[in-house]
mmCIF file of C-alpha atoms in Angstrom:
data_model
loop_
_atom_site.group_PDB
_atom_site.id
_atom_site.type_symbol
_atom_site.label_atom_id
_atom_site.label_comp_id
_atom_site.label_asym_id
_atom_site.label_seq_id
_atom_site.Cartn_x
_atom_site.Cartn_y
_atom_site.Cartn_z
ATOM 1 C CA MET A 1 59.678 107.564 104.970
ATOM 2 C CA LYS A 2 59.504 103.948 103.847
ATOM 3 C CA ASN A 3 62.018 104.626 101.061
ATOM 4 C CA LEU A 4 64.325 106.386 103.521
ATOM 5 C CA LYS A 5 64.095 103.406 105.857
ATOM 6 C CA ASN A 6 65.300 101.148 103.040
ATOM 7 C CA TRP A 7 68.471 103.219 102.757
ATOM 8 C CA LYS A 8 69.172 103.882 106.427
ATOM 9 C CA GLY A 9 71.859 101.183 106.612
ATOM 10 C CA LEU A 10 73.734 102.833 103.764
ATOM 11 C CA ILE A 11 73.414 106.284 105.346
ATOM 12 C CA TYR A 12 74.580 105.134 108.783
ATOM 13 C CA GLY A 13 77.475 103.186 107.257
ATOM 14 C CA ILE A 14 78.762 106.165 105.262
ATOM 15 C CA ALA A 15 78.276 108.499 108.235
ATOM 16 C CA TYR A 16 80.265 106.224 110.541
ATOM 17 C CA GLY A 17 83.045 105.924 107.958
ATOM 18 C CA LEU A 18 83.309 109.697 107.469
ATOM 19 C CA VAL A 19 83.344 110.395 111.208
ATOM 20 C CA SER A 20 85.975 107.700 111.775
ATOM 21 C CA ARG A 21 88.138 109.071 108.960
ATOM 22 C CA ALA A 22 87.919 112.580 110.414
ATOM 23 C CA ILE A 23 88.990 111.324 113.858
ATOM 24 C CA PHE A 24 91.887 109.243 112.524
ATOM 25 C CA ALA A 25 93.028 112.182 110.377
ATOM 26 C CA LEU A 26 93.235 114.501 113.393
ATOM 27 C CA GLU A 27 96.754 113.352 114.136
ATOM 28 C CA ASP A 28 99.395 115.081 112.063
ATOM 29 C CA PHE A 29 101.316 112.194 110.481
ATOM 30 C CA ARG A 30 104.418 114.380 110.011
ATOM 31 C CA GLY A 31 105.013 114.729 113.716
ATOM 32 C CA GLY A 32 103.816 116.617 116.744
ATOM 33 C CA ASN A 33 101.568 115.638 119.617
ATOM 34 C CA PRO A 34 98.491 113.669 118.595
ATOM 35 C CA ILE A 35 95.167 115.384 119.216
ATOM 36 C CA PHE A 36 93.463 112.013 119.458
ATOM 37 C CA PRO A 37 95.403 108.755 119.971
ATOM 38 C CA THR A 38 94.441 107.053 116.711
ATOM 39 C CA PHE A 39 97.902 107.445 115.137
ATOM 40 C CA GLY A 40 96.731 108.413 111.668
ATOM 41 C CA LEU A 41 95.096 106.921 108.608
ATOM 42 C CA MET A 42 98.008 104.640 107.650
ATOM 43 C CA THR A 43 97.157 102.118 110.353
ATOM 44 C CA MET A 44 95.631 98.663 110.472
ATOM 45 C CA SER A 45 92.932 100.162 112.682
ATOM 46 C CA PHE A 46 91.703 102.479 109.946
ATOM 47 C CA MET A 47 92.534 100.452 106.844
ATOM 48 C CA PHE A 48 91.111 97.140 108.083
ATOM 49 C CA VAL A 49 88.977 97.595 111.214
ATOM 50 C CA VAL A 50 87.009 100.707 110.192
ATOM 51 C CA PRO A 51 85.595 99.190 106.944
ATOM 52 C CA PHE A 52 84.798 95.996 108.869
ATOM 53 C CA VAL A 53 82.720 98.050 111.326
ATOM 54 C CA VAL A 54 81.109 99.977 108.438
ATOM 55 C CA GLY A 55 79.843 96.614 107.197
ATOM 56 C CA LEU A 56 78.544 95.706 110.653
ATOM 57 C CA ILE A 57 76.712 99.015 111.074
ATOM 58 C CA THR A 58 75.215 98.776 107.598
ATOM 59 C CA ALA A 59 73.914 95.301 108.459
ATOM 60 C CA TYR A 60 72.505 96.452 111.806
ATOM 61 C CA HIS A 61 70.542 99.373 110.374
ATOM 62 C CA GLN A 62 69.433 97.689 107.170
ATOM 63 C CA ASP A 63 66.349 95.555 107.715
ATOM 64 C CA SER A 64 66.571 94.019 104.259
ATOM 65 C CA ILE A 65 70.066 92.749 104.982
ATOM 66 C CA THR A 66 68.772 90.565 107.789
ATOM 67 C CA SER A 67 66.126 89.082 105.496
ATOM 68 C CA SER A 68 66.543 86.148 103.161
ATOM 69 C CA ARG A 69 67.543 88.431 100.264
ATOM 70 C CA LYS A 70 71.268 87.772 100.444
ATOM 71 C CA ILE A 71 72.040 90.190 97.613
ATOM 72 C CA ALA A 72 71.361 93.086 99.996
ATOM 73 C CA ALA A 73 74.049 91.780 102.335
ATOM 74 C CA ILE A 74 76.545 92.330 99.542
ATOM 75 C CA THR A 75 75.314 95.490 97.835
ATOM 76 C CA MET A 76 74.624 97.776 100.797
ATOM 77 C CA PRO A 77 78.036 97.465 102.506
ATOM 78 C CA VAL A 78 79.728 97.888 99.099
ATOM 79 C CA PHE A 79 77.672 101.019 98.361
ATOM 80 C CA ALA A 80 78.565 102.357 101.815
ATOM 81 C CA ILE A 81 82.321 101.975 101.345
ATOM 82 C CA VAL A 82 82.221 103.332 97.774
ATOM 83 C CA GLY A 83 80.254 106.300 99.090
ATOM 84 C CA LEU A 84 82.823 106.873 101.836
ATOM 85 C CA ILE A 85 85.758 106.823 99.400
ATOM 86 C CA GLY A 86 83.898 108.873 96.786
ATOM 87 C CA ILE A 87 83.002 111.633 99.247
ATOM 88 C CA SER A 88 86.582 111.693 100.601
ATOM 89 C CA VAL A 89 88.036 112.112 97.096
ATOM 90 C CA LEU A 90 85.469 114.627 95.814
ATOM 91 C CA SER A 91 85.836 116.755 98.950
ATOM 92 C CA GLY A 92 89.612 116.883 98.424
ATOM 93 C CA HIS A 93 90.437 115.064 101.664
ATOM 94 C CA GLU A 94 91.872 112.030 99.865
ATOM 95 C CA GLY A 95 93.935 111.638 96.713
ATOM 96 C CA ILE A 96 93.240 109.224 93.884
ATOM 97 C CA ILE A 97 96.413 107.224 94.624
ATOM 98 C CA CYS A 98 95.430 106.434 98.207
ATOM 99 C CA ALA A 99 91.774 105.888 97.280
ATOM 100 C CA LEU A 100 92.626 103.255 94.668
ATOM 101 C CA MET A 101 95.128 101.578 96.978
ATOM 102 C CA ALA A 102 92.596 101.410 99.811
ATOM 103 C CA LEU A 103 89.626 100.283 97.701
ATOM 104 C CA PRO A 104 90.374 96.510 97.431
ATOM 105 C CA VAL A 105 91.042 96.009 101.146
ATOM 106 C CA PHE A 106 88.106 98.270 102.070
ATOM 107 C CA LEU A 107 85.766 96.238 99.872
ATOM 108 C CA PHE A 108 87.008 92.940 101.295
ATOM 109 C CA MET A 109 86.725 94.051 104.917
ATOM 110 C CA VAL A 110 83.323 95.717 104.508
ATOM 111 C CA LEU A 111 81.931 92.533 102.957
ATOM 112 C CA ILE A 112 83.291 90.457 105.840
ATOM 113 C CA GLY A 113 81.781 92.936 108.297
ATOM 114 C CA GLY A 114 78.430 92.944 106.524
ATOM 115 C CA LEU A 115 78.140 89.167 106.358
ATOM 116 C CA PHE A 116 79.281 88.835 109.974
ATOM 117 C CA GLY A 117 76.696 91.439 110.984
ATOM 118 C CA VAL A 118 73.926 89.521 109.228
ATOM 119 C CA ARG A 119 74.632 86.473 111.368
ATOM 120 C CA ILE A 120 75.009 88.129 114.768
ATOM 121 C CA PHE A 121 72.254 90.766 114.441
ATOM 122 C CA LYS A 122 69.748 88.270 113.117
ATOM 123 C CA ARG A 123 69.934 86.583 116.515
ATOM 124 C CA ASN A 124 70.457 89.617 118.717
ATOM 125 C CA ARG A 125 69.878 93.257 117.711
ATOM 126 C CA LYS A 126 70.796 94.911 121.018
ATOM 127 C CA LYS A 127 72.214 98.421 120.548
ATOM 128 C CA LEU A 128 74.927 97.602 123.071
ATOM 129 C CA TYR A 129 76.481 95.168 120.613
ATOM 130 C CA VAL A 130 76.713 97.586 117.699
ATOM 131 C CA SER A 131 77.943 100.368 120.007
ATOM 132 C CA ALA A 132 80.755 98.154 121.254
ATOM 133 C CA PHE A 133 81.768 97.304 117.690
ATOM 134 C CA ALA A 134 81.733 101.009 116.740
ATOM 135 C CA LEU A 135 84.433 101.671 119.342
ATOM 136 C CA LEU A 136 86.630 98.798 118.148
ATOM 137 C CA PRO A 137 88.979 100.777 115.822
ATOM 138 C CA PHE A 138 89.650 103.411 118.485
ATOM 139 C CA LEU A 139 90.413 100.790 121.127
ATOM 140 C CA PHE A 140 92.682 98.850 118.780
ATOM 141 C CA ALA A 141 94.673 101.870 117.539
ATOM 142 C CA PRO A 142 96.707 102.511 120.749
ATOM 143 C CA LEU A 143 97.502 98.792 121.043
ATOM 144 C CA GLU A 144 98.599 98.687 117.399
ATOM 145 C CA ASN A 145 100.862 101.678 117.926
ATOM 146 C CA GLN A 146 102.915 99.702 120.446
ATOM 147 C CA LEU A 147 104.133 97.531 117.561
ATOM 148 C CA GLY A 148 105.801 100.456 115.793
ATOM 149 C CA LEU A 149 106.395 100.805 112.061
ATOM 150 C CA THR A 150 108.282 98.165 110.100
ATOM 151 C CA ASP A 151 110.799 99.279 107.474
ATOM 152 C CA LYS A 152 111.106 97.103 104.404
ATOM 153 C CA ILE A 153 113.291 97.669 101.358
ATOM 154 C CA PHE A 154 111.848 96.670 97.978
ATOM 155 C CA THR A 155 113.613 96.327 94.636
ATOM 156 C CA GLU A 156 111.966 96.759 91.251
ATOM 157 C CA HIS A 157 113.743 95.734 88.046
ATOM 158 C CA THR A 158 112.533 96.462 84.506
ATOM 159 C CA THR A 159 114.114 95.983 81.083
ATOM 160 C CA VAL A 160 113.567 97.006 77.485
ATOM 161 C CA GLU A 161 115.192 95.886 74.240
ATOM 162 C CA ILE A 162 116.397 98.782 72.086
ATOM 163 C CA ASP A 163 117.526 98.716 68.445
ATOM 164 C CA ALA A 164 120.296 101.278 68.854
ATOM 165 C CA THR A 165 123.963 101.530 69.771
ATOM 166 C CA ASN A 166 125.108 101.636 73.371
ATOM 167 C CA GLN A 167 126.394 105.181 72.753
ATOM 168 C CA GLN A 168 122.957 106.404 71.689
ATOM 169 C CA VAL A 169 121.339 104.825 74.727
ATOM 170 C CA TRP A 170 124.062 106.163 77.033
ATOM 171 C CA ASN A 171 123.452 109.700 75.787
ATOM 172 C CA ASN A 172 119.758 109.353 76.536
ATOM 173 C CA ILE A 173 120.140 108.083 80.108
ATOM 174 C CA THR A 174 122.836 110.504 81.255
ATOM 175 C CA ARG A 175 120.803 113.546 80.254
ATOM 176 C CA VAL A 176 117.101 113.518 79.474
ATOM 177 C CA THR A 177 115.984 116.605 77.576
ATOM 178 C CA LYS A 178 112.457 117.926 77.994
ATOM 179 C CA ILE A 179 109.833 115.257 77.384
ATOM 180 C CA SER A 180 107.010 116.455 75.145
ATOM 181 C CA GLU A 181 103.350 115.525 75.563
ATOM 182 C CA GLU A 182 103.607 113.464 72.370
ATOM 183 C CA GLU A 183 106.416 111.348 73.859
ATOM 184 C CA ASN A 184 104.782 110.922 77.231
ATOM 185 C CA ASN A 185 102.752 107.784 77.862
ATOM 186 C CA HIS A 186 99.603 108.377 79.910
ATOM 187 C CA SER A 187 100.139 105.311 82.057
ATOM 188 C CA LEU A 188 98.705 104.025 85.317
ATOM 189 C CA PHE A 189 100.833 106.111 87.689
ATOM 190 C CA GLN A 190 99.755 109.337 85.973
ATOM 191 C CA PHE A 191 96.090 108.314 86.087
ATOM 192 C CA MET A 192 96.536 107.756 89.827
ATOM 193 C CA GLY A 193 97.813 111.311 90.247
ATOM 194 C CA PHE A 194 101.614 110.942 90.206
ATOM 195 C CA PRO A 195 103.226 113.845 88.267
ATOM 196 C CA ARG A 196 104.639 112.991 84.836
ATOM 197 C CA PRO A 197 108.407 113.196 84.159
ATOM 198 C CA ILE A 198 109.688 116.371 82.470
ATOM 199 C CA GLU A 199 113.491 116.103 82.200
ATOM 200 C CA ALA A 200 116.695 115.094 84.012
ATOM 201 C CA GLU A 201 119.798 117.258 84.238
ATOM 202 C CA LEU A 202 123.270 115.902 85.117
ATOM 203 C CA ASP A 203 126.097 118.352 85.833
ATOM 204 C CA THR A 204 128.945 115.892 85.265
ATOM 205 C CA ILE A 205 129.139 112.222 84.300
ATOM 206 C CA ALA A 206 131.290 111.110 87.229
ATOM 207 C CA VAL A 207 130.951 109.783 90.750
ATOM 208 C CA GLY A 208 129.674 112.649 92.876
ATOM 209 C CA GLY A 209 127.860 114.252 89.951
ATOM 210 C CA ILE A 210 124.442 115.724 90.683
ATOM 211 C CA ARG A 211 121.462 114.663 88.604
ATOM 212 C CA LYS A 212 118.195 116.547 89.017
ATOM 213 C CA ALA A 213 115.087 114.630 87.960
ATOM 214 C CA ILE A 214 112.231 117.056 87.322
ATOM 215 C CA PHE A 215 108.547 116.125 87.281
ATOM 216 C CA ALA A 216 105.338 118.080 86.725
ATOM 217 C CA ARG A 217 103.702 120.183 89.468
ATOM 218 C CA GLY A 218 107.075 121.305 90.853
ATOM 219 C CA LEU A 219 108.247 117.870 92.003
ATOM 220 C CA PHE A 220 111.960 117.104 91.702
ATOM 221 C CA PHE A 221 114.530 114.655 93.117
ATOM 222 C CA THR A 222 118.207 115.289 93.705
ATOM 223 C CA GLU A 223 120.296 112.299 92.654
ATOM 224 C CA THR A 224 124.000 111.818 93.443
ATOM 225 C CA VAL A 225 125.967 109.574 91.081
ATOM 226 C CA THR A 226 127.526 106.651 92.974
ATOM 227 C CA LYS A 227 128.874 104.512 90.119
ATOM 228 C CA VAL A 228 129.831 105.163 86.514
ATOM 229 C CA GLU A 229 131.092 102.722 83.902
ATOM 230 C CA ARG A 230 130.972 104.526 80.595
ATOM 231 C CA LEU A 231 128.482 102.983 78.154
ATOM 232 C CA LYS A 232 127.591 100.363 80.788
ATOM 233 C CA ILE A 233 126.412 101.567 84.215
ATOM 234 C CA LEU A 234 125.012 104.744 85.741
ATOM 235 C CA ALA A 235 123.917 104.423 89.384
ATOM 236 C CA PHE A 236 122.792 107.094 91.835
ATOM 237 C CA ASP A 237 121.381 107.720 95.291
ATOM 238 C CA ILE A 238 118.066 109.551 95.386
ATOM 239 C CA LYS A 239 117.225 112.218 97.922
ATOM 240 C CA ALA A 240 113.865 113.928 98.319
ATOM 241 C CA ASP A 241 113.200 116.676 100.840
ATOM 242 C CA PRO A 242 109.513 116.308 101.755
ATOM 243 C CA ASN A 243 109.450 119.924 102.951
ATOM 244 C CA SER A 244 110.433 121.149 99.476
ATOM 245 C CA ILE A 245 107.721 119.180 97.666
ATOM 246 C CA PRO A 246 104.741 121.382 96.707
ATOM 247 C CA PRO A 247 101.576 120.498 98.687
ATOM 248 C CA LYS A 248 99.614 119.406 95.607
ATOM 249 C CA ALA A 249 102.436 117.450 93.926
ATOM 250 C CA LEU A 250 101.806 114.174 95.767
ATOM 251 C CA ASP A 251 99.190 112.648 98.008
ATOM 252 C CA GLU A 252 100.383 113.200 101.583
ATOM 253 C CA HIS A 253 100.391 109.493 102.463
ATOM 254 C CA VAL A 254 102.732 108.559 99.586
ATOM 255 C CA LEU A 255 105.023 111.550 100.021
ATOM 256 C CA VAL A 256 108.501 110.641 98.757
ATOM 257 C CA GLY A 257 111.003 111.014 101.589
ATOM 258 C CA GLY A 258 108.211 110.974 104.127
ATOM 259 C CA LYS A 259 107.324 108.756 107.043
ATOM 260 C CA TYR A 260 105.860 105.932 104.996
ATOM 261 C CA PHE A 261 107.629 105.938 101.621
ATOM 262 C CA ASP A 262 110.974 106.871 100.091
ATOM 263 C CA VAL A 263 112.884 106.108 96.892
ATOM 264 C CA LEU A 264 116.519 105.306 97.730
ATOM 265 C CA GLU A 265 118.513 104.267 94.673
ATOM 266 C CA GLY A 266 118.340 103.953 90.915
ATOM 267 C CA LYS A 267 120.615 102.202 88.433
ATOM 268 C CA TYR A 268 120.784 101.945 84.645
ATOM 269 C CA GLU A 269 122.710 99.054 83.103
ATOM 270 C CA ILE A 270 123.368 98.657 79.393
ATOM 271 C CA GLU A 271 123.688 95.057 78.216
ATOM 272 C CA LYS A 272 125.145 95.024 74.696
ATOM 273 C CA ILE A 273 123.747 92.309 72.414
ATOM 274 C CA ASN A 274 125.492 93.445 69.239
ATOM 275 C CA ASP A 275 126.550 96.699 67.582
ATOM 276 C CA SER A 276 122.941 97.765 66.962
ATOM 277 C CA LYS A 277 120.949 96.128 69.758
ATOM 278 C CA ILE A 278 121.083 96.437 73.541
ATOM 279 C CA ILE A 279 118.983 95.549 76.574
ATOM 280 C CA LEU A 280 118.561 98.438 78.996
ATOM 281 C CA HIS A 281 117.988 97.537 82.659
ATOM 282 C CA LEU A 282 116.523 99.960 85.195
ATOM 283 C CA THR A 283 116.578 98.958 88.864
ATOM 284 C CA SER A 284 115.285 100.970 91.811
ATOM 285 C CA GLN A 285 115.200 100.485 95.555
ATOM 286 C CA PHE A 286 112.517 102.030 97.735
ATOM 287 C CA ARG A 287 111.485 101.934 101.385
ATOM 288 C CA LEU A 288 108.067 101.285 102.858
ATOM 289 C CA SER A 289 107.318 101.863 106.532
ATOM 290 C CA THR A 290 103.790 100.711 107.332
ATOM 291 C CA ARG A 291 102.200 98.017 109.446
ATOM 292 C CA PHE A 292 100.825 96.392 106.297
ATOM 293 C CA ASN A 293 103.861 96.294 104.007
ATOM 294 C CA PHE A 294 102.548 92.973 102.687
ATOM 295 C CA TYR A 295 99.719 94.925 101.036
ATOM 296 C CA SER A 296 101.197 98.373 100.354
ATOM 297 C CA GLY A 297 104.262 96.658 98.853
ATOM 298 C CA LEU A 298 102.130 95.141 96.090
ATOM 299 C CA TRP A 299 100.829 98.557 95.057
ATOM 300 C CA SER A 300 104.213 100.250 95.407
ATOM 301 C CA LYS A 301 105.920 97.696 93.182
ATOM 302 C CA LEU A 302 103.141 98.014 90.606
ATOM 303 C CA ILE A 303 103.465 101.812 90.523
ATOM 304 C CA MET A 304 107.279 101.758 90.442
ATOM 305 C CA LYS A 305 107.227 99.227 87.613
ATOM 306 C CA ASP A 306 104.818 101.429 85.667
ATOM 307 C CA ILE A 307 106.994 104.534 86.212
ATOM 308 C CA GLN A 308 110.135 102.688 85.120
ATOM 309 C CA GLU A 309 108.508 101.193 82.045
ATOM 310 C CA ASN A 310 107.336 104.668 81.033
ATOM 311 C CA ILE A 311 110.887 106.045 81.371
ATOM 312 C CA LEU A 312 112.414 103.123 79.471
ATOM 313 C CA ASP A 313 109.894 103.487 76.669
ATOM 314 C CA ILE A 314 110.817 107.157 76.222
ATOM 315 C CA ILE A 315 114.526 106.266 76.125
ATOM 316 C CA LYS A 316 113.783 103.508 73.605
ATOM 317 C CA GLN A 317 111.820 105.854 71.328
ATOM 318 C CA ARG A 318 114.559 108.492 71.403
ATOM 319 C CA SER A 319 117.445 106.067 70.949
ATOM 320 C CA GLU A 320 115.831 104.241 68.046
ATOM 321 C CA ALA A 321 114.973 107.554 66.385
ATOM 322 C CA GLY A 322 118.640 108.536 66.640
ATOM 323 C CA GLN A 323 117.815 111.430 68.974
ATOM 324 C CA ASN A 324 120.790 112.516 71.073
ATOM 325 C CA SER A 325 120.127 114.060 74.457
ATOM 326 C CA SER A 326 123.727 114.943 75.299
ATOM 327 C CA ARG A 327 124.548 118.615 75.684
#
């Protein structure tokens, strides 16, 4: 029993986090009437307030945290939030992408909550205090919802230098034949669970042409060509129907074309240096609609940059090898 008592703060912290996640997840983020007015997981209330309260509860129930051993004030809240995320991922209720994106802010907020709890509960350990804090995310959620979502458009630009002619590069951006496992780079976005690129098909190289970008696990985007300058520019609008995306292709909170995230445009530009060297530019625009775009934008730009660099590297390899993707 003594050993169990030493871990009760951790157990209560994880339990509170799991219960809170279940309640916030009750609302269907794709629409419909909310079962409970928490307005989903992609809220400040869940992302910031819940881990803060997990830290408070861990501090309240952990006797060692309120002692002079300050290391416990750091380790127990951290273990609680890692346990919460780990259980959510292993149970299939959360994807790796969202778990990794949430981890830094969860760790920061749970530490703040734990240290704050040490100070207030050392002076007063009334259950009324911790009970009031436990209700904080659910009281804040309806107030937060009055603010609405904020749309923000981001642009990501990447480049690569290629030792090839502009014709060779042009052939490899207009039509991308099937990408083999040997060509594919196992980069960050694939580790996080985003499907790898397979191929891209373009019916005609002209404004209004339809380009279909195909990814693993049944994911595809329909792209409409908006600008063509032969051997120089290929630009296109990107459309994704969230209802046509297979359930396991993407984590539901980063669903392309969904409530929170969408990719809007893409553009290749070939900058000719000389007859055998070019710089290939790839620029994309994407939308974020969250109440913490300042944070989710950092992750989104990182992932988009990684995706674009992977695509450019494949084009570079093929162009420099003299491989021609035109059909």
